[in-house]
Amino acid sequence: MEQTMKSAVKTAVDDAALRRAIQAWNPSQARQEVNAGKDKLLKDSVSYFIKSEQYVNWKNYPQSSTLFVRGKEGLGKTMLSLGVIDSLAHSSPNSMLGYFFFQKAHSERNTPEAMVKGFIFCLIGKQRDLLYELQPYWDTTNNRFNWDTNNWLEMWRVLEVMLNRCVGQQIYFVVDALDECHSAEMEKFLRTIYRNQNNVRLKWLFTSRPQDTIDKESLKMREEKWWAQFALDKDYLNHAVPHYITYRVKSLYVQHADANETKQTIEQELLSGAEYSFLWVRLICDEIETLHPNKALDTVRSWPRDLKDVYGQALERMCQTNSPAPKRSLRLLKVMMLAYRPLKESEIGSALNVRNSSSFVNSLLRQGARLVIRREKSIEFIHQSARDYLNEGGKSILNKNTFEDHDNVRRGNSSKALLACPWIKRIAPLEYGWDALNKTLSGHSGWVNAVAFSPDGKLVASASSDRTVKLWDVATGKEHQTLSGHSSWVNTVAFSPDGKLVASASDDQTVKLWDVATGEEHQTLSGHSGGVNAVAFSPDGKLVASASYDRTVKLWDVATDKEHQTLSGHSGGVRAVAFSPDGKLVASASSDRTVKLWDVATGKEHQMLSGHFGWTNAVAWGYSGQSSTQSTNLWINGEWICYRTKRLIHLPSELPLITWSATRRDIAIGCGNGRVLFCRFNERLLKYERAKQTFKRACQTLPPLSIKAKSCPSG
């Protein structure tokens, strides 16, 4: 093993080989790609931030270890990150520097595991002997590293060991666009940062748009001395944006000697209408640089003052003609929304049945320059806000003029071409006529924390941070009931076995039982001294178990509203609870890293299961003989809806996925934008998929075929 690892270290002197070995994106390459899509970095635009009190304290004082830079889209957060990276590289040559750029549109660059592997790559690239810390993960047979790509916490522990062995005086990690990280994992990642402040040499700098998950965790950190925030407010932008405007206008019309007066007027118009946005200035300057100076001034004066209006105007322009080219451009925008990564030019031709894809792309760039951009040989959205607009305000325009979704990709005229494209991994066996991306249940004003199907599969319950529970009709998608009464966030929801009651658990320290038919409050179960994280009915429906931050589990009698048992023994908040199939035991999962089994009758601890290195967030019993409604092979893995191990649908990266629940053929997904996405699959096709997988496994277990030769009789 030692000799093999030495060989690996020798091989890893080549950065490309190292990147392939640990399956990481090269942060330097990613930085170059990001930089290529941005305007020239202006030191004057970044200097205000570099000299700010928050940044100086973060860089120079050990007690200040985490700095959040927050601002809405188009304010130059990524440009600021690039400036900070350059500044740290020059001012702190004896320190370790790592950086990562989250990109929501790239499924391989929007997860915590991608970021952690990127930092591991950075550290090993600067201190090669750290590669030895990967020795336990080295597969000597296949000469590669074995990673559990769904377990970023495992890689995080390796990163922590490396950080302790780094020789640098200080370690700086810069993380750009944290809001574009996959939301289901972001909360865990921030909590890990929160719990790991013992390394005084490690400093984090994050940039982010306002986002519910980040804001929620930030509220917990604001009282800590090691946490600080810098807002990209008007004071900052009044200093930074004018430098950028001067730079862009100065580069206009160099060949027109008589255009100086016009350029000064354009600069004044931009200063008066910039709305404190780098992106707004960039879009308008890109538009007018090919126009005559006189026409350019008219364009600036008529240019929309809001980014959404800029995108909307570009989209409307593409819809105004009936010629085939704009229609194909609109279709391409819709297909780009479905794809889980930017499309290569070579893929566009087969996707849209276009022979000369290069000519078509040039036409698209002329028509929709405010929406898309060419980067090397790929076509991407010019900014994440453009993709967000098409998913929200521009969605109705796209749907009116195009018909592309996963369902139509499978059944439409272009299905053969699309099936040939490698960026669509799997075409889902959806129920006929079902639009997977448009079937959303809208009504919550806060993010959806939990969803649950009724035992008969006819209703879906959703619990939200808007303090309500909503019941939805699965067949029609219509709201059945709104259950209001909690005074704080509702964390989870569960149906009784007979489907007549719904239990909801809230941060207001109560559990409420609701009548499904009438929507009326049936009971309020009070007694916890902390927020309630989880709730579950016993198999016979006579008891309710509730798990709380107060480190206890309580059992309640549904008929009498009385507390039946209090199960105490955890040293951390209890995060999940579940009854055994026979109802005799209760399992509880806690942030103290243990699972405990309790005797329901006596309330005594039956067994403690330990061995986790982090919080235990969920617990479940193995069921034998589940009802056909409850049994399911549908589940969510990252951003994919999967059937067993097979990926079915890649969900749009704009959906901040929080929670999910599934039945035999239905799946409901709770999102951070307050919506519930609902998909129904064709059961016959799912059975076919299951049969294929069963047959494949059976073939793998068959012994090799043995053929014996027989001699033929002479003559």
XYZ file of C-alpha atoms in Angstrom:
715
model
C 0.000 0.000 0.000
C 2.741 2.469 0.968
C 4.634 1.871 -2.265
C 1.419 2.254 -4.271
C 0.669 5.544 -2.557
C 4.197 6.791 -3.278
C 3.590 5.961 -6.906
C 0.307 7.831 -6.749
C 2.024 10.872 -5.244
C 4.594 10.792 -8.010
C 1.874 10.528 -10.645
C -0.149 13.270 -8.977
C 2.555 15.847 -9.715
C 0.515 16.222 -12.885
C -2.484 18.299 -11.828
C -4.697 16.740 -14.487
C -3.927 13.243 -13.183
C -4.617 14.358 -9.622
C -7.931 15.933 -10.619
C -9.028 12.735 -12.361
C -7.923 10.614 -9.412
C -10.018 12.474 -6.831
C -12.817 13.181 -9.340
C -12.678 16.929 -8.713
C -13.061 20.011 -10.849
C -9.854 21.995 -11.177
C -10.625 25.233 -9.272
C -8.101 27.142 -11.398
C -9.828 26.006 -14.574
C -13.228 26.860 -13.121
C -11.879 30.268 -12.158
C -10.684 30.842 -15.724
C -14.068 29.804 -17.117
C -15.917 32.111 -14.724
C -13.506 34.938 -15.448
C -13.992 34.463 -19.197
C -17.691 35.124 -18.799
C -17.144 38.288 -16.764
C -15.820 41.697 -17.684
C -12.269 42.766 -16.902
C -11.631 42.889 -13.183
C -11.280 46.516 -12.048
C -9.153 47.092 -8.968
C -10.923 50.384 -8.288
C -14.267 48.558 -8.088
C -12.902 46.046 -5.564
C -10.697 48.364 -3.482
C -13.635 49.747 -1.486
C -14.415 46.250 -0.189
C -10.751 45.334 0.413
C -10.384 48.435 2.609
C -13.663 47.907 4.506
C -13.611 47.279 8.252
C -15.334 43.913 7.859
C -12.762 42.596 5.366
C -9.735 43.951 7.251
C -10.944 42.372 10.503
C -11.689 39.080 8.762
C -8.243 38.946 7.163
C -6.130 40.074 10.101
C -7.835 39.036 13.344
C -7.973 35.376 14.475
C -11.345 35.771 16.195
C -13.017 36.791 12.913
C -13.186 33.626 10.816
C -16.292 33.875 8.622
C -17.416 36.742 6.390
C -20.655 36.714 4.381
C -20.982 39.076 1.408
C -24.658 39.434 0.495
C -26.387 41.164 -2.387
C -29.023 40.621 -5.041
C -28.280 39.514 -8.609
C -26.096 41.620 -10.888
C -24.190 43.446 -8.143
C -20.791 41.971 -8.991
C -20.442 39.324 -6.272
C -18.464 36.967 -8.514
C -16.247 39.818 -9.723
C -15.666 40.643 -6.054
C -14.700 37.017 -5.347
C -12.193 37.089 -8.199
C -10.741 40.319 -6.803
C -10.425 38.855 -3.303
C -8.686 35.750 -4.662
C -6.171 37.901 -6.560
C -5.607 40.107 -3.506
C -5.019 37.165 -1.153
C -2.702 35.452 -3.637
C -0.471 38.558 -3.779
C -0.725 39.818 -0.185
C -0.477 36.457 1.612
C 1.977 34.300 -0.361
C 2.780 32.142 2.695
C -0.859 31.209 3.249
C -2.981 28.446 1.753
C -5.697 29.672 -0.608
C -8.650 27.629 -1.841
C -11.698 28.769 -3.776
C -14.839 27.340 -5.318
C -17.472 28.805 -7.639
C -20.918 27.262 -7.216
C -22.867 27.146 -10.479
C -26.486 26.045 -10.234
C -26.716 25.178 -13.929
C -23.857 22.640 -13.585
C -25.070 19.539 -11.747
C -21.437 18.674 -10.971
C -20.622 22.119 -9.551
C -23.606 22.810 -7.305
C -23.088 20.356 -4.445
C -21.081 20.418 -1.188
C -19.154 17.302 -2.223
C -17.931 19.064 -5.364
C -16.764 21.984 -3.236
C -15.013 19.785 -0.650
C -13.208 17.820 -3.370
C -12.217 21.106 -4.966
C -10.635 22.269 -1.705
C -8.857 18.924 -1.301
C -7.451 19.399 -4.806
C -6.288 22.937 -3.898
C -4.515 21.799 -0.730
C -2.782 18.813 -2.336
C -1.757 20.979 -5.292
C 0.175 23.250 -2.920
C 1.369 20.644 -0.413
C 1.847 17.276 -2.120
C 2.471 15.215 1.003
C -1.170 15.777 2.015
C -2.043 13.140 -0.573
C -1.067 10.515 2.020
C -4.211 11.405 3.977
C -6.169 9.792 1.141
C -4.409 6.466 1.675
C -7.449 4.753 3.303
C -9.468 5.574 0.179
C -6.933 4.264 -2.343
C -8.061 1.204 -4.314
C -4.856 -0.721 -5.082
C -6.664 -3.117 -7.425
C -8.127 -0.489 -9.728
C -5.443 2.120 -9.030
C -7.899 4.885 -8.140
C -9.587 6.555 -5.172
C -12.906 5.269 -3.944
C -15.266 8.077 -2.986
C -18.786 7.903 -1.653
C -19.986 10.766 -3.848
C -23.206 11.099 -1.859
C -21.384 11.518 1.444
C -19.619 14.879 1.505
C -19.256 14.622 5.300
C -16.884 11.678 4.831
C -14.717 13.800 2.545
C -15.064 16.724 4.952
C -13.389 14.670 7.701
C -10.457 14.003 5.358
C -10.300 17.722 4.568
C -10.199 18.536 8.290
C -7.182 16.257 8.778
C -5.446 17.953 5.858
C -6.191 21.406 7.282
C -4.488 20.466 10.547
C -1.376 19.377 8.617
C -1.150 22.413 6.358
C 2.093 24.326 6.707
C 0.646 27.693 5.718
C 0.381 30.460 8.299
C -3.251 31.029 7.364
C -5.835 29.118 5.315
C -8.359 31.103 3.251
C -11.369 29.498 1.577
C -13.402 31.715 -0.777
C -16.817 30.338 -1.796
C -18.724 32.215 -4.494
C -22.508 32.006 -5.095
C -23.356 29.890 -2.055
C -27.044 30.382 -2.903
C -26.485 28.214 -5.999
C -25.502 25.229 -3.856
C -28.039 22.399 -3.774
C -30.422 23.578 -1.036
C -31.053 20.196 0.549
C -27.389 20.034 1.615
C -26.639 23.711 2.189
C -28.135 23.794 5.670
C -26.035 20.821 6.786
C -22.930 22.426 5.326
C -23.471 25.725 7.168
C -24.090 23.863 10.410
C -20.832 21.982 9.891
C -19.029 25.316 9.496
C -20.800 26.551 12.614
C -19.625 23.542 14.666
C -16.032 23.603 13.380
C -14.627 26.932 14.535
C -11.776 25.370 16.526
C -9.270 25.758 13.669
C -8.169 29.359 14.226
C -6.093 29.355 11.025
C -9.098 28.646 8.771
C -11.090 31.582 7.388
C -14.175 31.438 5.175
C -15.499 34.107 2.819
C -18.889 33.491 1.198
C -20.782 35.496 -1.403
C -24.486 34.890 -1.836
C -27.809 36.267 -2.916
C -30.477 36.466 -0.183
C -31.768 32.938 0.318
C -34.039 31.442 2.984
C -31.734 28.624 4.080
C -28.684 30.873 4.308
C -30.604 33.621 6.088
C -32.033 31.119 8.577
C -28.595 29.771 9.512
C -27.079 33.265 9.476
C -29.540 34.346 12.172
C -28.018 31.718 14.463
C -24.494 32.987 13.764
C -24.988 36.726 14.131
C -24.412 36.660 17.885
C -21.046 34.961 17.408
C -17.876 37.056 17.370
C -16.361 34.999 14.550
C -19.182 35.857 12.127
C -19.459 39.106 10.124
C -21.468 40.368 7.151
C -20.833 42.850 4.362
C -23.874 44.031 2.421
C -23.497 45.226 -1.156
C -25.505 48.344 -0.374
C -25.742 51.732 -2.079
C -22.594 53.039 -0.384
C -20.533 50.244 -1.901
C -22.215 50.380 -5.312
C -22.015 54.183 -5.525
C -18.259 53.728 -5.313
C -17.819 50.603 -7.459
C -20.287 50.931 -10.352
C -19.095 54.346 -11.653
C -15.568 52.937 -12.146
C -17.057 50.118 -14.179
C -19.199 52.501 -16.274
C -16.183 54.701 -17.036
C -14.175 51.658 -18.111
C -16.917 50.315 -20.419
C -17.747 53.667 -22.043
C -14.073 54.465 -22.587
C -13.713 51.328 -24.730
C -16.656 52.318 -26.966
C -16.253 53.877 -30.422
C -12.470 54.236 -30.332
C -12.516 54.578 -34.135
C -14.956 57.528 -33.996
C -12.867 60.613 -33.207
C -15.959 62.818 -33.020
C -17.838 60.579 -30.583
C -16.331 61.950 -27.342
C -19.301 64.186 -26.598
C -21.730 61.340 -27.273
C -19.703 59.045 -25.013
C -19.879 61.587 -22.189
C -23.660 61.766 -22.599
C -23.929 57.980 -22.619
C -21.847 57.820 -19.450
C -24.140 60.335 -17.714
C -27.225 58.402 -18.832
C -25.747 55.168 -17.469
C -24.813 56.789 -14.170
C -28.347 58.075 -13.728
C -30.019 54.772 -14.593
C -27.625 52.054 -13.526
C -29.890 51.026 -10.652
C -26.710 49.986 -8.822
C -26.177 46.934 -11.025
C -23.007 45.820 -12.825
C -25.032 43.370 -14.893
C -27.407 46.084 -16.137
C -24.444 48.158 -17.335
C -22.816 45.150 -18.968
C -25.942 44.187 -20.916
C -26.551 47.656 -22.284
C -22.901 48.206 -23.229
C -22.823 44.838 -25.021
C -25.927 45.951 -26.928
C -24.682 49.363 -28.082
C -21.048 48.592 -28.872
C -21.980 47.503 -32.415
C -24.320 50.481 -33.027
C -23.534 53.908 -34.438
C -22.956 56.440 -31.603
C -26.134 58.374 -32.470
C -28.295 55.248 -32.381
C -26.531 54.098 -29.230
C -27.685 57.151 -27.288
C -31.321 56.513 -28.228
C -30.965 52.881 -27.173
C -29.560 53.863 -23.775
C -32.419 56.293 -23.138
C -35.083 53.723 -24.059
C -33.408 50.828 -22.235
C -35.547 49.254 -19.445
C -34.415 50.219 -15.961
C -35.159 46.835 -14.367
C -33.285 43.590 -15.160
C -36.491 41.585 -15.465
C -37.795 44.067 -18.022
C -34.520 43.771 -19.942
C -34.938 39.987 -20.139
C -38.643 40.305 -20.927
C -38.001 42.711 -23.794
C -35.476 40.294 -25.314
C -37.942 37.414 -25.019
C -40.792 39.406 -26.549
C -38.533 40.406 -29.437
C -37.916 36.734 -30.173
C -41.672 36.077 -30.214
C -42.617 38.888 -32.596
C -41.804 37.057 -35.819
C -43.284 33.857 -37.221
C -40.113 32.783 -39.034
C -38.661 29.382 -38.023
C -35.380 30.699 -36.567
C -36.850 32.629 -33.589
C -39.203 29.732 -32.859
C -36.237 27.366 -32.754
C -34.438 29.833 -30.484
C -37.353 29.774 -28.061
C -37.364 25.976 -28.169
C -33.662 25.959 -27.431
C -34.191 28.198 -24.395
C -36.769 25.721 -23.105
C -34.476 22.767 -23.735
C -31.651 24.601 -21.937
C -33.982 24.877 -18.942
C -34.463 21.089 -18.995
C -30.772 20.233 -19.375
C -28.709 19.727 -16.239
C -25.624 21.386 -17.712
C -24.793 23.920 -20.481
C -25.229 22.545 -23.995
C -22.345 22.088 -26.379
C -22.783 23.499 -29.864
C -22.438 20.012 -31.308
C -25.478 18.889 -29.289
C -27.757 21.713 -30.419
C -28.025 20.476 -34.003
C -29.322 17.037 -33.006
C -31.583 18.482 -30.312
C -33.441 20.828 -32.682
C -32.946 19.116 -36.046
C -30.730 21.973 -37.259
C -28.117 21.067 -39.864
C -25.875 24.108 -39.494
C -25.766 24.456 -35.730
C -22.983 27.073 -35.795
C -25.049 29.406 -37.998
C -28.102 28.806 -35.832
C -26.170 29.616 -32.646
C -24.930 32.866 -34.185
C -28.531 33.773 -35.018
C -29.608 32.920 -31.468
C -26.874 35.090 -29.991
C -28.020 38.025 -32.112
C -31.672 37.602 -31.134
C -31.243 36.705 -27.481
C -27.932 38.332 -26.576
C -29.400 39.533 -23.299
C -30.243 35.962 -22.286
C -27.494 33.632 -23.534
C -23.790 33.733 -24.206
C -21.200 31.556 -25.975
C -18.354 30.361 -23.770
C -15.778 28.392 -25.700
C -17.893 25.718 -27.442
C -20.885 25.819 -25.098
C -24.048 27.918 -24.905
C -24.990 29.145 -21.428
C -27.351 31.613 -19.856
C -25.613 34.959 -19.512
C -26.364 35.036 -15.793
C -28.243 32.917 -13.271
C -30.833 35.703 -13.010
C -31.702 35.157 -16.719
C -32.428 31.502 -16.024
C -34.436 32.482 -12.942
C -36.489 34.923 -15.033
C -37.335 32.255 -17.622
C -38.385 29.923 -14.819
C -40.663 32.573 -13.280
C -41.816 35.688 -15.148
C -40.877 34.422 -18.606
C -42.229 30.915 -18.074
C -45.699 31.727 -19.427
C -44.185 33.239 -22.603
C -42.012 30.175 -23.199
C -44.886 27.766 -22.557
C -47.136 29.727 -24.911
C -44.670 29.537 -27.784
C -42.992 26.165 -27.135
C -44.042 22.722 -25.965
C -40.820 21.177 -24.744
C -40.837 19.341 -21.414
C -39.730 15.879 -20.324
C -43.046 14.412 -21.386
C -42.933 15.941 -24.868
C -39.256 15.103 -25.236
C -40.287 11.471 -24.916
C -43.347 11.654 -27.182
C -42.756 14.613 -29.492
C -41.533 14.726 -33.057
C -37.983 15.507 -31.922
C -37.778 12.626 -29.443
C -35.350 10.600 -31.582
C -32.923 13.505 -31.801
C -33.216 14.338 -28.125
C -32.800 10.736 -27.058
C -29.478 10.726 -28.881
C -28.171 13.598 -26.778
C -25.936 12.587 -23.855
C -27.165 15.445 -21.674
C -30.523 13.731 -21.229
C -29.609 10.740 -19.118
C -33.068 9.241 -18.965
C -36.518 9.923 -20.400
C -39.033 9.327 -17.631
C -41.958 6.873 -17.865
C -44.499 9.557 -16.922
C -48.233 9.038 -16.991
C -49.609 10.094 -20.374
C -50.348 13.811 -20.613
C -48.459 14.593 -17.411
C -46.225 17.676 -17.512
C -43.529 16.886 -14.971
C -42.133 20.400 -14.751
C -45.371 22.382 -14.709
C -47.393 20.275 -12.250
C -46.723 22.359 -9.167
C -48.957 23.012 -6.189
C -48.675 26.700 -5.305
C -50.064 28.349 -2.195
C -47.455 28.504 0.550
C -45.691 31.802 1.161
C -42.697 30.163 2.879
C -40.501 27.181 2.116
C -42.010 23.703 2.377
C -40.361 21.737 5.197
C -42.202 18.417 4.852
C -44.665 16.558 2.639
C -46.626 13.351 3.286
C -49.132 11.217 1.374
C -52.334 9.988 2.983
C -52.559 6.185 3.424
C -54.862 5.877 0.388
C -52.584 8.128 -1.692
C -55.391 10.562 -2.546
C -54.116 13.538 -0.537
C -50.755 15.217 0.015
C -50.080 17.255 3.159
C -47.398 19.968 3.129
C -45.912 21.738 6.166
C -44.422 25.190 5.694
C -42.476 27.951 7.383
C -45.508 30.166 6.709
C -47.041 28.483 9.835
C -49.648 26.512 7.920
C -50.338 22.978 6.723
C -52.058 22.508 3.368
C -53.862 19.435 2.085
C -53.854 18.882 -1.681
C -55.982 16.658 -3.890
C -53.580 14.406 -5.810
C -55.949 13.829 -8.731
C -56.751 17.493 -9.427
C -53.820 19.327 -7.837
C -56.298 21.615 -6.078
C -55.988 22.791 -2.490
C -58.270 20.703 -0.249
C -57.767 22.398 3.129
C -55.533 24.995 4.796
C -54.826 24.197 8.450
C -53.942 27.374 10.365
C -53.214 27.693 14.063
C -49.499 27.337 14.708
C -47.620 30.447 15.821
C -44.260 29.451 14.301
C -42.728 27.332 11.518
C -44.332 23.938 10.918
C -41.492 21.440 10.662
C -43.202 18.181 9.777
C -46.537 16.507 9.133
C -47.945 12.947 9.304
C -51.259 11.211 8.561
C -52.890 8.766 10.980
C -53.090 5.164 9.700
C -56.815 5.540 8.915
C -56.208 8.860 7.126
C -58.751 10.750 9.253
C -56.256 12.864 11.218
C -53.153 14.872 10.371
C -50.496 15.647 12.980
C -48.276 18.725 12.599
C -45.179 19.594 14.642
C -43.981 23.170 15.028
C -41.279 25.399 16.444
C -44.020 26.806 18.712
C -43.342 23.711 20.897
C -46.682 22.049 20.146
C -48.152 19.208 18.131
C -51.585 19.762 16.628
C -54.022 17.124 15.404
C -56.391 18.127 12.597
C -59.556 16.621 11.160
C -58.825 15.878 7.488
C -62.451 16.089 6.364
C -63.318 19.435 8.001
C -59.895 21.052 8.453
C -60.752 21.826 12.080
C -58.210 21.581 14.893
C -58.870 18.362 16.812
C -56.304 18.652 19.628
C -53.217 20.576 20.722
C -50.531 18.556 22.500
C -48.406 20.851 24.701
C -45.556 19.922 26.994
C -42.268 20.297 25.125
C -39.878 23.079 26.130
C -38.325 23.327 22.667
C -39.390 23.262 19.032
C -40.834 19.960 17.805
C -38.877 18.445 14.901
C -40.751 15.228 14.148
C -44.049 13.451 14.726
C -45.308 9.924 14.043
C -48.461 7.865 14.640
C -48.306 4.358 16.077
C -49.465 1.606 13.677
C -52.827 1.338 15.479
C -53.255 5.132 15.497
C -53.762 5.295 19.271
C -50.470 7.047 20.102
C -48.510 9.968 18.693
C -44.751 10.310 19.223
C -43.116 13.763 19.075
C -39.385 14.539 18.976
C -38.074 17.893 20.186
C -35.057 20.149 20.541
C -35.587 19.763 24.316
C -33.815 16.364 23.963
C -36.930 14.305 24.718
C -39.493 12.170 22.926
C -43.057 12.318 24.182
C -45.802 9.757 23.610
C -49.365 11.077 23.569
C -52.710 9.304 23.836
C -54.769 10.441 20.847
C -58.139 9.690 22.474
C -57.536 11.476 25.806
C -55.036 14.204 24.759
C -52.867 13.081 27.703
C -49.101 12.571 27.831
C -48.458 8.826 27.937
C -44.659 8.741 28.364
C -41.647 11.062 28.291
C -38.544 9.353 26.916
C -35.421 11.105 28.237
C -31.810 10.153 27.636
C -30.479 11.989 24.587
C -27.811 14.646 25.151
C -28.789 16.580 22.021
C -31.940 17.648 20.245
C -34.048 14.777 18.893
C -34.494 15.141 15.148
C -36.539 12.096 14.080
C -38.833 9.433 15.526
C -40.497 6.247 14.219
C -42.618 3.397 15.622
C -41.727 -0.221 14.946
C -44.192 -2.107 12.706
C -45.713 -3.872 15.749
C -45.914 -0.612 17.728
C -43.967 -1.983 20.708
C -40.812 0.091 20.200
C -39.994 3.671 19.250
C -36.732 4.681 17.548
C -35.345 8.212 17.993
C -32.459 9.906 16.151
C -30.559 12.763 17.752
C -27.871 15.357 17.141
C -25.892 13.545 19.878
C -24.983 11.099 17.066
C -26.984 8.181 18.473
C -30.200 6.282 17.788
C -32.131 5.019 20.796
C -34.817 2.332 20.936
C -37.502 2.744 23.616
C -40.103 0.403 25.077
C -43.492 1.996 24.410
C -45.227 0.307 27.353
C -42.659 1.176 30.045
C -40.877 4.206 28.570
C -37.501 2.641 29.326
C -34.519 2.734 27.020
C -34.294 -0.609 25.251
C -31.063 -0.119 23.292
C -28.645 2.592 22.139
C -27.123 2.459 18.649
C -23.935 4.513 18.307
C -21.233 4.899 15.684
C -22.215 7.948 13.607
C -19.680 10.774 13.302
C -22.302 13.458 12.792
C -25.910 14.255 13.617
C -28.429 11.491 12.967
C -31.224 13.232 11.101
C -33.552 10.358 10.158
C -34.590 6.917 11.330
C -36.793 4.204 9.819
C -37.761 0.598 10.442
C -37.543 -2.153 7.857
C -41.091 -3.072 6.879
C -42.194 -6.538 5.873
C -45.553 -6.625 4.222
C -46.070 -2.947 3.406
C -49.348 -2.080 1.764
C -49.185 -1.538 -1.974
C -49.886 2.168 -1.493
C -46.968 2.655 0.888
C -44.331 0.564 -0.862
C -42.236 2.584 -3.262
C -39.042 2.440 -5.245
C -39.220 6.129 -6.150
C -36.825 8.437 -4.339
C -34.727 11.585 -4.691
C -30.968 11.400 -5.162
C -29.459 14.872 -5.366
C -31.345 16.608 -8.184
C -32.703 13.388 -9.728
C -35.974 11.527 -9.318
C -34.880 7.888 -9.293
C -36.571 4.509 -9.567
C -34.427 2.147 -7.533
C -30.945 2.878 -8.911
C -32.186 4.266 -12.249
C -32.298 8.037 -12.820
C -35.636 9.115 -14.289
C -35.903 12.918 -14.291
C -33.359 15.635 -13.635
C -35.168 18.332 -11.692
C -34.619 21.985 -12.625
C -31.762 23.485 -10.655
C -34.003 26.496 -9.930
C -36.049 24.321 -7.588
C -34.526 24.537 -4.083
C -35.422 20.992 -3.012
C -36.092 20.584 0.714
C -38.082 17.382 1.261
C -39.969 14.620 -0.543
C -42.431 11.769 -0.085
C -43.414 8.974 -2.466
C -45.990 6.235 -3.041
C -46.011 3.394 -5.539
C -46.236 5.714 -8.558
C -46.415 9.280 -7.197
C -43.773 11.548 -5.721
C -44.251 14.919 -4.032
C -41.321 17.287 -3.537
C -41.355 20.267 -1.170
C -39.369 23.282 -2.361
C -37.813 26.350 -0.789
C -39.931 28.616 -3.007
C -43.131 27.505 -1.259
C -44.229 25.100 -4.005
C -44.870 21.380 -4.044
C -43.784 19.636 -7.255
C -45.852 16.553 -8.002
C -45.130 13.788 -10.547
C -47.167 10.730 -11.453
C -45.476 7.862 -13.287
C -46.931 5.169 -15.501
C -47.148 2.121 -13.268
C -46.965 -0.343 -16.154
C -43.687 1.193 -17.353
C -42.307 1.201 -13.807
C -43.101 -2.508 -13.508
C -41.279 -3.029 -16.801
C -38.279 -1.108 -15.433
C -38.350 -3.229 -12.276
C -38.500 -6.432 -14.331
C -35.503 -5.303 -16.412
C -33.432 -4.609 -13.283
C -34.464 -7.943 -11.701
C -33.527 -9.842 -14.866
C -30.183 -8.028 -15.046
C -29.338 -8.963 -11.442
C -30.380 -12.558 -12.061
C -28.089 -12.773 -15.087
C -25.199 -11.475 -13.018
C -25.632 -14.299 -10.477
C -25.758 -17.134 -13.046
C -22.684 -19.379 -13.194
C -20.608 -19.179 -16.378
C -21.867 -21.356 -19.214
C -19.785 -24.474 -19.724
C -19.738 -26.083 -23.202
C -18.129 -29.472 -23.692
C -17.015 -30.495 -27.154
C -18.129 -33.891 -28.398
C -16.296 -35.855 -31.026
C -18.220 -36.631 -34.176
C -18.380 -40.244 -35.421
C -16.266 -40.887 -38.457
C -17.965 -41.069 -41.799
